[in-house]
mmCIF file of C-alpha atoms in Angstrom:
data_model
loop_
_atom_site.group_PDB
_atom_site.id
_atom_site.type_symbol
_atom_site.label_atom_id
_atom_site.label_comp_id
_atom_site.label_asym_id
_atom_site.label_seq_id
_atom_site.Cartn_x
_atom_site.Cartn_y
_atom_site.Cartn_z
ATOM 1 C CA MET A 2 -12.566 -11.125 29.074
ATOM 2 C CA VAL A 3 -11.241 -9.228 32.086
ATOM 3 C CA LEU A 4 -8.952 -11.061 33.994
ATOM 4 C CA GLY A 5 -6.813 -10.314 37.314
ATOM 5 C CA GLY A 6 -8.040 -10.234 41.190
ATOM 6 C CA GLU A 7 -6.175 -7.455 42.681
ATOM 7 C CA GLY A 8 -7.856 -4.870 44.190
ATOM 8 C CA ALA A 9 -7.249 -2.566 40.850
ATOM 9 C CA ASP A 10 -9.323 -4.748 39.018
ATOM 10 C CA GLY A 11 -11.976 -4.660 40.862
ATOM 11 C CA THR A 12 -13.230 -8.364 39.856
ATOM 12 C CA GLY A 13 -12.673 -9.904 42.879
ATOM 13 C CA TYR A 14 -10.979 -13.363 41.022
ATOM 14 C CA GLU A 15 -8.177 -14.728 41.227
ATOM 15 C CA PRO A 16 -7.162 -16.635 38.051
ATOM 16 C CA ALA A 17 -5.211 -19.559 38.129
ATOM 17 C CA GLY A 18 -3.873 -22.053 35.519
ATOM 18 C CA ARG A 19 -3.885 -20.720 32.105
ATOM 19 C CA ASP A 20 -5.714 -17.606 33.232
ATOM 20 C CA ALA A 21 -2.955 -16.498 35.502
ATOM 21 C CA ALA A 22 -0.183 -16.973 32.535
ATOM 22 C CA MET A 23 -2.475 -14.702 30.109
ATOM 23 C CA ASP A 24 -2.910 -12.274 32.927
ATOM 24 C CA ARG A 25 0.605 -11.964 33.570
ATOM 25 C CA THR A 26 1.257 -11.187 29.879
ATOM 26 C CA LEU A 27 -1.061 -9.082 29.515
ATOM 27 C CA ALA A 28 0.127 -7.092 33.043
ATOM 28 C CA ALA A 29 3.677 -7.061 31.465
ATOM 29 C CA LEU A 30 2.464 -5.026 28.881
ATOM 30 C CA TYR A 31 -0.457 -3.359 30.107
ATOM 31 C CA GLY A 32 -0.858 -3.241 33.755
ATOM 32 C CA GLY A 33 0.922 0.017 34.498
ATOM 33 C CA GLY A 34 2.133 2.681 33.101
ATOM 34 C CA GLY A 35 4.328 1.321 30.638
ATOM 35 C CA THR A 36 7.608 2.066 32.095
ATOM 36 C CA GLY A 37 9.340 -0.935 31.469
ATOM 37 C CA SER A 38 10.448 -1.388 34.986
ATOM 38 C CA GLY A 39 9.159 -4.659 35.534
ATOM 39 C CA ALA A 40 6.228 -5.085 37.828
ATOM 40 C CA GLY A 41 6.070 -4.928 41.543
ATOM 41 C CA ALA A 42 6.709 -1.883 41.735
ATOM 42 C CA GLU A 43 6.058 0.567 45.233
ATOM 43 C CA GLY A 44 2.689 0.160 46.693
ATOM 44 C CA GLY A 45 1.899 -3.044 45.453
ATOM 45 C CA GLY A 46 0.602 -2.565 42.265
ATOM 46 C CA ARG A 47 1.267 -3.977 39.016
ATOM 47 C CA GLU A 48 3.341 -1.781 36.711
ATOM 48 C CA GLY A 49 3.863 -3.195 32.682
ATOM 49 C CA GLY A 50 7.130 -3.480 31.747
ATOM 50 C CA LEU A 51 8.851 -6.776 30.167
ATOM 51 C CA GLY A 52 12.693 -6.383 31.723
ATOM 52 C CA GLY A 53 15.668 -5.287 30.440
ATOM 53 C CA SER A 54 17.024 -8.468 29.595
ATOM 54 C CA ALA A 55 16.522 -9.837 25.516
ATOM 55 C CA PRO A 56 16.011 -13.611 27.089
ATOM 56 C CA ARG A 57 13.037 -12.788 29.272
ATOM 57 C CA MET A 58 11.458 -10.660 26.182
ATOM 58 C CA ALA A 59 11.687 -13.409 23.763
ATOM 59 C CA ARG A 60 9.845 -15.335 26.401
ATOM 60 C CA TRP A 61 7.102 -12.968 26.244
ATOM 61 C CA LEU A 62 7.103 -13.028 22.791
ATOM 62 C CA GLY A 63 6.492 -16.713 22.948
ATOM 63 C CA ASP A 64 3.677 -16.667 25.766
ATOM 64 C CA ILE A 65 1.801 -13.960 23.849
ATOM 65 C CA ARG A 66 1.567 -16.494 20.569
ATOM 66 C CA THR A 67 0.819 -19.642 22.546
ATOM 67 C CA TYR A 68 -2.342 -17.403 24.466
ATOM 68 C CA PHE A 69 -3.508 -15.177 21.882
ATOM 69 C CA PRO A 70 -4.670 -15.356 18.215
ATOM 70 C CA THR A 71 -1.682 -13.766 15.524
ATOM 71 C CA SER A 72 -4.343 -10.472 15.047
ATOM 72 C CA VAL A 73 -4.351 -9.724 18.883
ATOM 73 C CA VAL A 74 -0.391 -10.999 18.994
ATOM 74 C CA GLN A 75 0.321 -8.175 16.787
ATOM 75 C CA VAL A 76 -1.140 -5.545 18.406
ATOM 76 C CA MET A 77 0.687 -6.287 21.280
ATOM 77 C CA GLN A 78 3.671 -6.250 19.638
ATOM 78 C CA ARG A 79 3.003 -2.857 18.275
ATOM 79 C CA ASP A 80 1.946 -1.753 21.413
ATOM 80 C CA ALA A 81 5.249 -3.343 23.285
ATOM 81 C CA ILE A 82 7.291 -1.524 20.273
ATOM 82 C CA ASP A 83 5.516 1.593 21.002
ATOM 83 C CA ARG A 84 4.784 1.805 25.033
ATOM 84 C CA LEU A 85 7.661 0.466 26.137
ATOM 85 C CA GLY A 86 10.190 1.356 23.599
ATOM 86 C CA LEU A 87 12.001 -1.749 23.168
ATOM 87 C CA SER A 88 12.693 -1.396 19.173
ATOM 88 C CA ALA A 89 16.331 -1.240 20.107
ATOM 89 C CA LEU A 90 15.474 -5.121 21.105
ATOM 90 C CA LEU A 91 14.698 -5.858 17.185
ATOM 91 C CA LEU A 92 18.610 -5.243 16.343
ATOM 92 C CA GLU A 93 19.077 -8.737 18.052
ATOM 93 C CA PRO A 94 18.372 -11.857 16.008
ATOM 94 C CA GLU A 95 16.367 -14.020 18.389
ATOM 95 C CA MET A 96 14.051 -11.345 18.839
ATOM 96 C CA LEU A 97 13.050 -11.385 15.020
ATOM 97 C CA GLU A 98 12.778 -14.515 14.997
ATOM 98 C CA ALA A 99 10.025 -14.529 17.712
ATOM 99 C CA VAL A 100 8.192 -12.015 16.400
ATOM 100 C CA GLU A 101 4.901 -12.255 14.598
ATOM 101 C CA ALA A 102 5.465 -10.593 11.084
ATOM 102 C CA ASP A 103 3.475 -8.220 10.135
ATOM 103 C CA VAL A 104 3.329 -4.929 7.871
ATOM 104 C CA HIS A 105 3.628 -2.612 10.748
ATOM 105 C CA LEU A 106 6.744 -4.683 12.070
ATOM 106 C CA VAL A 107 8.426 -4.227 8.365
ATOM 107 C CA GLY A 108 7.858 -0.484 8.868
ATOM 108 C CA THR A 109 9.599 -0.628 12.266
ATOM 109 C CA LEU A 110 12.521 -2.737 10.565
ATOM 110 C CA LEU A 111 12.984 -0.682 7.342
ATOM 111 C CA SER A 112 13.405 2.885 10.160
ATOM 112 C CA LEU A 113 16.146 0.468 12.013
ATOM 113 C CA HIS A 114 17.768 -1.186 9.304
ATOM 114 C CA ARG A 115 20.731 1.188 8.707
ATOM 115 C CA ALA A 116 21.461 0.964 12.659
ATOM 116 C CA MET A 117 21.205 -3.288 12.271
ATOM 117 C CA PRO A 118 24.535 -5.129 13.061
ATOM 118 C CA GLU A 119 25.176 -7.653 10.384
ATOM 119 C CA THR A 120 24.258 -10.128 12.291
ATOM 120 C CA THR A 121 20.587 -9.331 12.519
ATOM 121 C CA ARG A 122 20.496 -7.890 8.906
ATOM 122 C CA THR A 123 19.912 -11.677 6.914
ATOM 123 C CA THR A 124 17.549 -12.535 10.034
ATOM 124 C CA ALA A 125 15.668 -8.797 9.285
ATOM 125 C CA ARG A 126 15.202 -9.541 5.579
ATOM 126 C CA ALA A 127 13.913 -13.625 6.072
ATOM 127 C CA VAL A 128 11.086 -11.339 8.190
ATOM 128 C CA VAL A 129 10.555 -8.702 5.676
ATOM 129 C CA ARG A 130 10.659 -11.431 2.732
ATOM 130 C CA LYS A 131 7.923 -13.543 4.612
ATOM 131 C CA VAL A 132 5.526 -10.624 5.202
ATOM 132 C CA VAL A 133 5.766 -9.554 1.056
ATOM 133 C CA ASP A 134 5.586 -12.639 -0.001
ATOM 134 C CA ARG A 135 2.020 -13.132 1.783
ATOM 135 C CA LEU A 136 1.033 -9.211 0.531
ATOM 136 C CA GLU A 137 2.029 -10.983 -3.393
ATOM 137 C CA ARG A 138 0.115 -13.857 -2.737
ATOM 138 C CA ARG A 139 -3.261 -11.589 -1.985
ATOM 139 C CA LEU A 140 -2.931 -8.976 -4.353
ATOM 140 C CA ALA A 141 -0.543 -10.276 -7.156
ATOM 141 C CA SER A 142 -3.018 -11.835 -9.564
ATOM 142 C CA ARG A 143 -6.200 -9.356 -8.912
ATOM 143 C CA THR A 144 -3.690 -6.404 -9.587
ATOM 144 C CA ARG A 145 -2.823 -8.148 -13.540
ATOM 145 C CA ALA A 146 -6.262 -8.984 -14.114
ATOM 146 C CA ALA A 147 -7.420 -5.453 -13.436
ATOM 147 C CA VAL A 148 -4.717 -3.667 -15.344
ATOM 148 C CA THR A 149 -4.581 -6.322 -18.413
ATOM 149 C CA GLY A 150 -8.599 -5.707 -18.531
ATOM 150 C CA ALA A 151 -7.954 -2.261 -18.050
ATOM 151 C CA LEU A 152 -5.387 -1.969 -21.033
ATOM 152 C CA ASP A 153 -7.347 -4.459 -22.873
ATOM 153 C CA ARG A 154 -10.787 -2.574 -22.810
ATOM 154 C CA SER A 155 -8.453 0.860 -23.706
ATOM 155 C CA ALA A 156 -6.906 -0.488 -26.561
ATOM 156 C CA ARG A 157 -10.856 -1.180 -27.942
ATOM 157 C CA THR A 158 -11.742 1.164 -31.364
ATOM 158 C CA SER A 159 -15.238 2.722 -32.656
ATOM 159 C CA ARG A 160 -13.768 2.326 -35.928
ATOM 160 C CA PRO A 161 -12.799 -1.450 -36.804
ATOM 161 C CA ARG A 162 -11.802 -3.258 -39.872
ATOM 162 C CA HIS A 163 -14.020 -5.798 -40.434
ATOM 163 C CA ARG A 164 -12.379 -8.540 -39.279
ATOM 164 C CA ASP A 165 -11.470 -7.000 -35.861
ATOM 165 C CA ILE A 166 -15.258 -6.342 -34.605
ATOM 166 C CA ASP A 167 -15.935 -7.518 -31.219
ATOM 167 C CA TRP A 168 -19.720 -8.894 -32.393
ATOM 168 C CA ASP A 169 -20.953 -9.613 -28.659
ATOM 169 C CA ARG A 170 -20.261 -6.812 -27.482
ATOM 170 C CA THR A 171 -21.230 -4.661 -30.774
ATOM 171 C CA VAL A 172 -24.910 -6.354 -30.258
ATOM 172 C CA ARG A 173 -25.330 -5.824 -26.966
ATOM 173 C CA ALA A 174 -23.909 -1.841 -27.280
ATOM 174 C CA ASN A 175 -26.581 -1.700 -30.116
ATOM 175 C CA LEU A 176 -29.609 -3.180 -28.026
ATOM 176 C CA ARG A 177 -31.533 -0.041 -28.198
ATOM 177 C CA THR A 178 -31.478 -0.555 -32.553
ATOM 178 C CA TYR A 179 -33.652 -3.952 -31.800
ATOM 179 C CA LEU A 180 -36.183 -4.137 -35.056
ATOM 180 C CA PRO A 181 -38.379 -7.091 -33.358
ATOM 181 C CA GLU A 182 -40.102 -7.677 -37.222
ATOM 182 C CA TYR A 183 -37.088 -8.530 -38.820
ATOM 183 C CA GLY A 184 -35.411 -10.071 -35.903
ATOM 184 C CA THR A 185 -32.119 -8.172 -36.190
ATOM 185 C CA VAL A 186 -30.048 -5.069 -34.212
ATOM 186 C CA ILE A 187 -29.200 -2.083 -36.727
ATOM 187 C CA PRO A 188 -25.519 -1.673 -35.953
ATOM 188 C CA GLU A 189 -25.168 2.175 -35.721
ATOM 189 C CA ARG A 190 -22.242 1.895 -32.974
ATOM 190 C CA LEU A 191 -19.551 -0.779 -34.130
ATOM 191 C CA VAL A 192 -16.864 -2.202 -31.085
ATOM 192 C CA GLY A 193 -13.570 -3.561 -32.258
ATOM 193 C CA HIS A 194 -10.516 -5.339 -30.752
ATOM 194 C CA GLY A 195 -7.642 -3.460 -30.457
ATOM 195 C CA ARG A 196 -4.920 -4.628 -32.762
ATOM 196 C CA ALA A 197 -2.738 -6.574 -30.512
ATOM 197 C CA ALA A 198 0.719 -4.403 -29.416
ATOM 198 C CA HIS A 199 3.854 -6.317 -27.752
ATOM 199 C CA GLY A 200 5.353 -3.291 -26.967
ATOM 200 C CA VAL A 201 4.324 -0.587 -23.816
ATOM 201 C CA LYS A 202 1.069 0.064 -23.601
ATOM 202 C CA LYS A 203 1.012 2.333 -20.517
ATOM 203 C CA ASP A 204 4.019 4.056 -18.569
ATOM 204 C CA VAL A 205 2.840 4.549 -14.591
ATOM 205 C CA VAL A 206 4.987 6.192 -12.116
ATOM 206 C CA LEU A 207 4.863 5.672 -8.211
ATOM 207 C CA CYS A 208 5.751 8.455 -6.030
ATOM 208 C CA VAL A 209 5.822 7.278 -2.468
ATOM 209 C CA ASP A 210 6.714 9.758 0.465
ATOM 210 C CA GLN A 211 9.040 7.587 2.743
ATOM 211 C CA SER A 212 8.342 9.812 6.010
ATOM 212 C CA GLY A 213 7.659 7.894 8.876
ATOM 213 C CA SER A 214 4.448 8.311 8.971
ATOM 214 C CA MET A 215 3.717 6.578 5.624
ATOM 215 C CA ALA A 216 5.535 3.062 6.362
ATOM 216 C CA SER A 217 2.682 0.274 5.568
ATOM 217 C CA SER A 218 2.221 2.343 2.127
ATOM 218 C CA VAL A 219 5.255 2.282 1.724
ATOM 219 C CA VAL A 220 5.427 -1.694 2.095
ATOM 220 C CA HIS A 221 2.489 -1.868 -0.001
ATOM 221 C CA ALA A 222 3.466 0.437 -2.712
ATOM 222 C CA SER A 223 6.744 -1.373 -2.784
ATOM 223 C CA VAL A 224 4.730 -4.993 -3.821
ATOM 224 C CA PHE A 225 2.538 -3.391 -6.208
ATOM 225 C CA GLY A 226 5.301 -1.759 -7.946
ATOM 226 C CA ALA A 227 6.724 -5.181 -8.302
ATOM 227 C CA VAL A 228 3.746 -6.446 -9.492
ATOM 228 C CA LEU A 229 3.462 -3.877 -12.018
ATOM 229 C CA ALA A 230 7.053 -4.114 -13.328
ATOM 230 C CA SER A 231 6.692 -7.554 -13.908
ATOM 231 C CA MET A 232 3.653 -6.945 -16.773
ATOM 232 C CA ARG A 233 5.556 -6.204 -20.326
ATOM 233 C CA SER A 234 2.664 -3.993 -21.141
ATOM 234 C CA VAL A 235 3.778 -1.527 -18.499
ATOM 235 C CA SER A 236 6.589 0.219 -18.074
ATOM 236 C CA THR A 237 6.549 1.031 -13.843
ATOM 237 C CA ARG A 238 8.852 3.521 -12.074
ATOM 238 C CA LEU A 239 9.324 3.668 -8.386
ATOM 239 C CA VAL A 240 10.507 7.195 -7.041
ATOM 240 C CA VAL A 241 10.449 7.362 -3.104
ATOM 241 C CA PHE A 242 11.273 10.836 -1.317
ATOM 242 C CA ASP A 243 11.483 12.636 1.810
ATOM 243 C CA THR A 244 13.408 15.528 1.021
ATOM 244 C CA SER A 245 15.948 13.963 -1.135
ATOM 245 C CA VAL A 246 14.349 11.516 -4.042
ATOM 246 C CA VAL A 247 15.539 8.298 -5.102
ATOM 247 C CA ASP A 248 14.734 6.564 -7.777
ATOM 248 C CA LEU A 249 14.158 2.409 -7.361
ATOM 249 C CA SER A 250 12.904 1.365 -10.452
ATOM 250 C CA GLU A 251 15.916 -0.757 -11.498
ATOM 251 C CA GLN A 252 15.425 -2.885 -8.060
ATOM 252 C CA LEU A 253 11.677 -3.528 -8.719
ATOM 253 C CA ASP A 254 12.394 -7.018 -9.404
ATOM 254 C CA ASP A 255 12.593 -7.827 -5.776
ATOM 255 C CA PRO A 256 10.307 -5.696 -3.539
ATOM 256 C CA VAL A 257 12.425 -6.753 -0.934
ATOM 257 C CA ASP A 258 15.465 -5.079 -2.182
ATOM 258 C CA VAL A 259 13.429 -1.558 -2.884
ATOM 259 C CA LEU A 260 12.059 -1.837 0.691
ATOM 260 C CA PHE A 261 15.563 -1.801 1.759
ATOM 261 C CA GLY A 262 16.530 0.717 -0.197
ATOM 262 C CA THR A 263 14.248 3.088 1.210
ATOM 263 C CA GLN A 264 14.832 5.229 4.521
ATOM 264 C CA LEU A 265 11.652 6.382 6.664
ATOM 265 C CA GLY A 266 11.332 9.085 8.599
ATOM 266 C CA GLY A 267 13.000 12.687 7.720
ATOM 267 C CA GLY A 268 10.691 15.430 5.986
ATOM 268 C CA THR A 269 9.013 15.722 3.028
ATOM 269 C CA ASP A 270 9.425 18.038 -0.627
ATOM 270 C CA ILE A 271 6.529 16.565 -2.383
ATOM 271 C CA ASN A 272 7.670 19.474 -5.262
ATOM 272 C CA ARG A 273 11.199 18.155 -5.719
ATOM 273 C CA ALA A 274 9.545 14.755 -5.917
ATOM 274 C CA LEU A 275 7.052 15.467 -9.055
ATOM 275 C CA ALA A 276 9.531 17.907 -10.430
ATOM 276 C CA TYR A 277 12.124 14.732 -10.644
ATOM 277 C CA CYS A 278 8.869 12.579 -12.255
ATOM 278 C CA GLN A 279 7.871 14.762 -14.660
ATOM 279 C CA SER A 280 11.295 15.409 -15.684
ATOM 280 C CA ARG A 281 11.084 11.234 -16.815
ATOM 281 C CA ILE A 282 7.823 11.769 -18.284
ATOM 282 C CA THR A 283 7.909 11.120 -22.350
ATOM 283 C CA ARG A 284 4.210 10.212 -23.100
ATOM 284 C CA PRO A 285 2.031 12.063 -21.199
ATOM 285 C CA ALA A 286 -0.974 11.048 -22.542
ATOM 286 C CA GLU A 287 -0.021 7.215 -22.345
ATOM 287 C CA THR A 288 1.303 7.903 -18.268
ATOM 288 C CA VAL A 289 -0.545 7.486 -15.231
ATOM 289 C CA VAL A 290 1.099 8.975 -11.877
ATOM 290 C CA VAL A 291 0.530 8.081 -8.478
ATOM 291 C CA LEU A 292 1.637 10.345 -5.404
ATOM 292 C CA ILE A 293 0.752 8.252 -1.885
ATOM 293 C CA SER A 294 1.611 10.979 0.770
ATOM 294 C CA ASP A 295 -0.116 12.594 3.559
ATOM 295 C CA LEU A 296 0.766 16.035 1.709
ATOM 296 C CA TYR A 297 2.074 17.748 4.213
ATOM 297 C CA GLU A 298 4.635 19.871 1.861
ATOM 298 C CA GLY A 299 7.972 20.948 3.061
ATOM 299 C CA GLY A 300 8.904 22.315 -0.154
ATOM 300 C CA ILE A 301 7.268 25.177 -2.073
ATOM 301 C CA ARG A 302 3.637 24.463 -2.054
ATOM 302 C CA ASP A 303 2.565 26.504 -5.509
ATOM 303 C CA GLU A 304 5.053 24.890 -7.388
ATOM 304 C CA MET A 305 4.055 21.079 -6.288
ATOM 305 C CA LEU A 306 0.869 22.492 -7.335
ATOM 306 C CA GLY A 307 2.058 23.942 -10.468
ATOM 307 C CA ARG A 308 3.196 20.835 -11.472
ATOM 308 C CA VAL A 309 0.209 18.837 -10.734
ATOM 309 C CA ALA A 310 -1.602 21.264 -12.945
ATOM 310 C CA ALA A 311 1.215 21.474 -15.662
ATOM 311 C CA MET A 312 1.088 17.303 -15.963
ATOM 312 C CA LYS A 313 -2.661 16.988 -15.984
ATOM 313 C CA LYS A 314 -2.879 19.482 -18.920
ATOM 314 C CA SER A 315 -0.505 17.359 -20.653
ATOM 315 C CA GLY A 316 -2.415 14.691 -20.743
ATOM 316 C CA VAL A 317 -1.421 12.739 -17.484
ATOM 317 C CA GLN A 318 -3.395 10.720 -15.341
ATOM 318 C CA PHE A 319 -3.250 11.886 -11.805
ATOM 319 C CA VAL A 320 -3.883 10.175 -8.818
ATOM 320 C CA ALA A 321 -3.366 11.501 -4.988
ATOM 321 C CA LEU A 322 -3.401 8.434 -2.368
ATOM 322 C CA LEU A 323 -3.296 9.993 1.234
ATOM 323 C CA ALA A 324 -2.501 6.072 2.633
ATOM 324 C CA LEU A 325 -1.853 2.762 0.685
ATOM 325 C CA SER A 326 -3.260 0.668 3.765
ATOM 326 C CA ASP A 327 -5.341 -1.098 5.381
ATOM 327 C CA GLU A 328 -5.936 1.380 8.218
ATOM 328 C CA GLY A 329 -7.609 4.098 6.569
ATOM 329 C CA ALA A 330 -7.308 8.060 5.986
ATOM 330 C CA PRO A 331 -3.833 9.353 8.278
ATOM 331 C CA ALA A 332 -3.694 12.774 9.082
ATOM 332 C CA TYR A 333 -3.485 14.674 6.349
ATOM 333 C CA ASP A 334 -2.853 18.183 4.611
ATOM 334 C CA ARG A 335 -6.624 18.944 4.343
ATOM 335 C CA GLU A 336 -5.467 22.759 2.530
ATOM 336 C CA HIS A 337 -3.557 20.766 -0.103
ATOM 337 C CA ALA A 338 -6.122 18.196 -0.204
ATOM 338 C CA ALA A 339 -8.659 20.544 -1.347
ATOM 339 C CA ALA A 340 -5.985 22.493 -3.697
ATOM 340 C CA LEU A 341 -5.427 19.019 -5.647
ATOM 341 C CA ALA A 342 -9.416 18.271 -5.513
ATOM 342 C CA ALA A 343 -9.830 21.875 -7.072
ATOM 343 C CA LEU A 344 -7.209 20.574 -9.912
ATOM 344 C CA GLY A 345 -9.331 17.560 -10.799
ATOM 345 C CA ALA A 346 -7.277 15.328 -8.552
ATOM 346 C CA PRO A 347 -9.300 14.171 -5.682
ATOM 347 C CA ALA A 348 -6.960 13.049 -2.570
ATOM 348 C CA PHE A 349 -8.126 9.852 -0.835
ATOM 349 C CA ALA A 350 -7.214 7.021 1.285
ATOM 350 C CA CYS A 351 -7.305 4.016 -0.561
ATOM 351 C CA THR A 352 -6.976 0.554 0.996
ATOM 352 C CA PRO A 353 -4.584 -2.186 -0.937
ATOM 353 C CA ASP A 354 -7.500 -4.123 -2.092
ATOM 354 C CA LEU A 355 -9.102 -1.182 -3.700
ATOM 355 C CA PHE A 356 -5.766 -0.008 -5.191
ATOM 356 C CA PRO A 357 -5.980 -2.465 -8.444
ATOM 357 C CA GLU A 358 -9.439 -1.101 -9.078
ATOM 358 C CA VAL A 359 -8.242 2.479 -8.660
ATOM 359 C CA MET A 360 -5.436 1.819 -11.368
ATOM 360 C CA ALA A 361 -7.203 0.405 -13.775
ATOM 361 C CA ALA A 362 -9.680 3.555 -13.936
ATOM 362 C CA ALA A 363 -6.708 5.543 -14.674
ATOM 363 C CA LEU A 364 -5.544 3.855 -17.210
ATOM 364 C CA GLU A 365 -8.845 3.840 -18.898
ATOM 365 C CA LYS A 366 -9.543 7.486 -17.494
ATOM 366 C CA ARG A 367 -12.465 6.940 -16.273
ATOM 367 C CA PRO A 368 -13.517 8.351 -12.982
ATOM 368 C CA LEU A 369 -11.610 6.663 -9.764
ATOM 369 C CA PRO A 370 -13.742 4.800 -7.551
ATOM 370 C CA VAL A 371 -13.128 7.820 -4.438
ATOM 371 C CA PRO A 372 -14.198 5.711 -1.424
ATOM 372 C CA GLU A 373 -17.493 7.381 0.159
ATOM 373 C CA PRO A 374 -16.232 9.451 3.443
ATOM 374 C CA ASP A 375 -16.999 7.717 6.794
ATOM 375 C CA GLY A 376 -19.115 10.551 8.261
ATOM 376 C CA ARG A 377 -16.237 11.309 10.577
#
């Protein structure tokens, strides 16, 4: 739809009613240079801007939710923050109550939360909680099912006792030895149920880059970390890093607490983070380390690669994700990605919906479901 009837618009149509209202909300954001100085600039041209007052901004947020679907509202909010420098307004409770919450907004709030006045913190946590709960509803059951299935399959044995034989899978595994004249299968390979184990079967370490560009990945990793931590058969550790390293594993019972324990922004020292993770590994053959980073290393590159090689040699399953979000591959260090691939750890972007399958493959020690490149 094309709105607007001024000369620069070229439509010759003067909108009225609802169309005029929609045109005003769009013009406030996209009508000009995005300087925030408001409409009515010299020369008669329209210029983007939402003015300086919080009430005007609150009205605009209400207008876009009235006229546009949620997906469009979220895009316009992000554009308003980026184009008009409105991050500071999110420190006001009335602003947070008016916005449409999504993962990107959570990232912005996390980058601002240390500057928030106390009056805003409760509202900010409520906004973050809303997004986290929505993500958990979307992802938790699939993650638990995929991980539980992978652990069960990993526990199967090819030398089972008679009472532990999985006859259904044994028959299917030996169909090539079927003897039609006898109507039977010769079981050359037995497949057995793994003995039920009540203890921890696998250790998972999520090592997450909390530099500013990784905001969406931090949000999703926190949710997945909380889901994994709720499973008795998996011991989960969540480590976030920039130039320092913070272990948030003790807070995994509440992903909102985890998120407010992060500090988005700053530099990146992957080597230091991997050194910490490596020092916490006690069962290498039963451990999966997931590094989530754009691989722009500010630390010692050769040591970083050496640690990855050492972990893999000891039996650790190492997964490198350039992003854990719905936006696809971000800008990343291609040289480091190629070096990891040469070590047998291909680096790729992963959507939240694919992550359960990636974890299942890593736990079973089978090839990872690396997405096909899109050709760009």
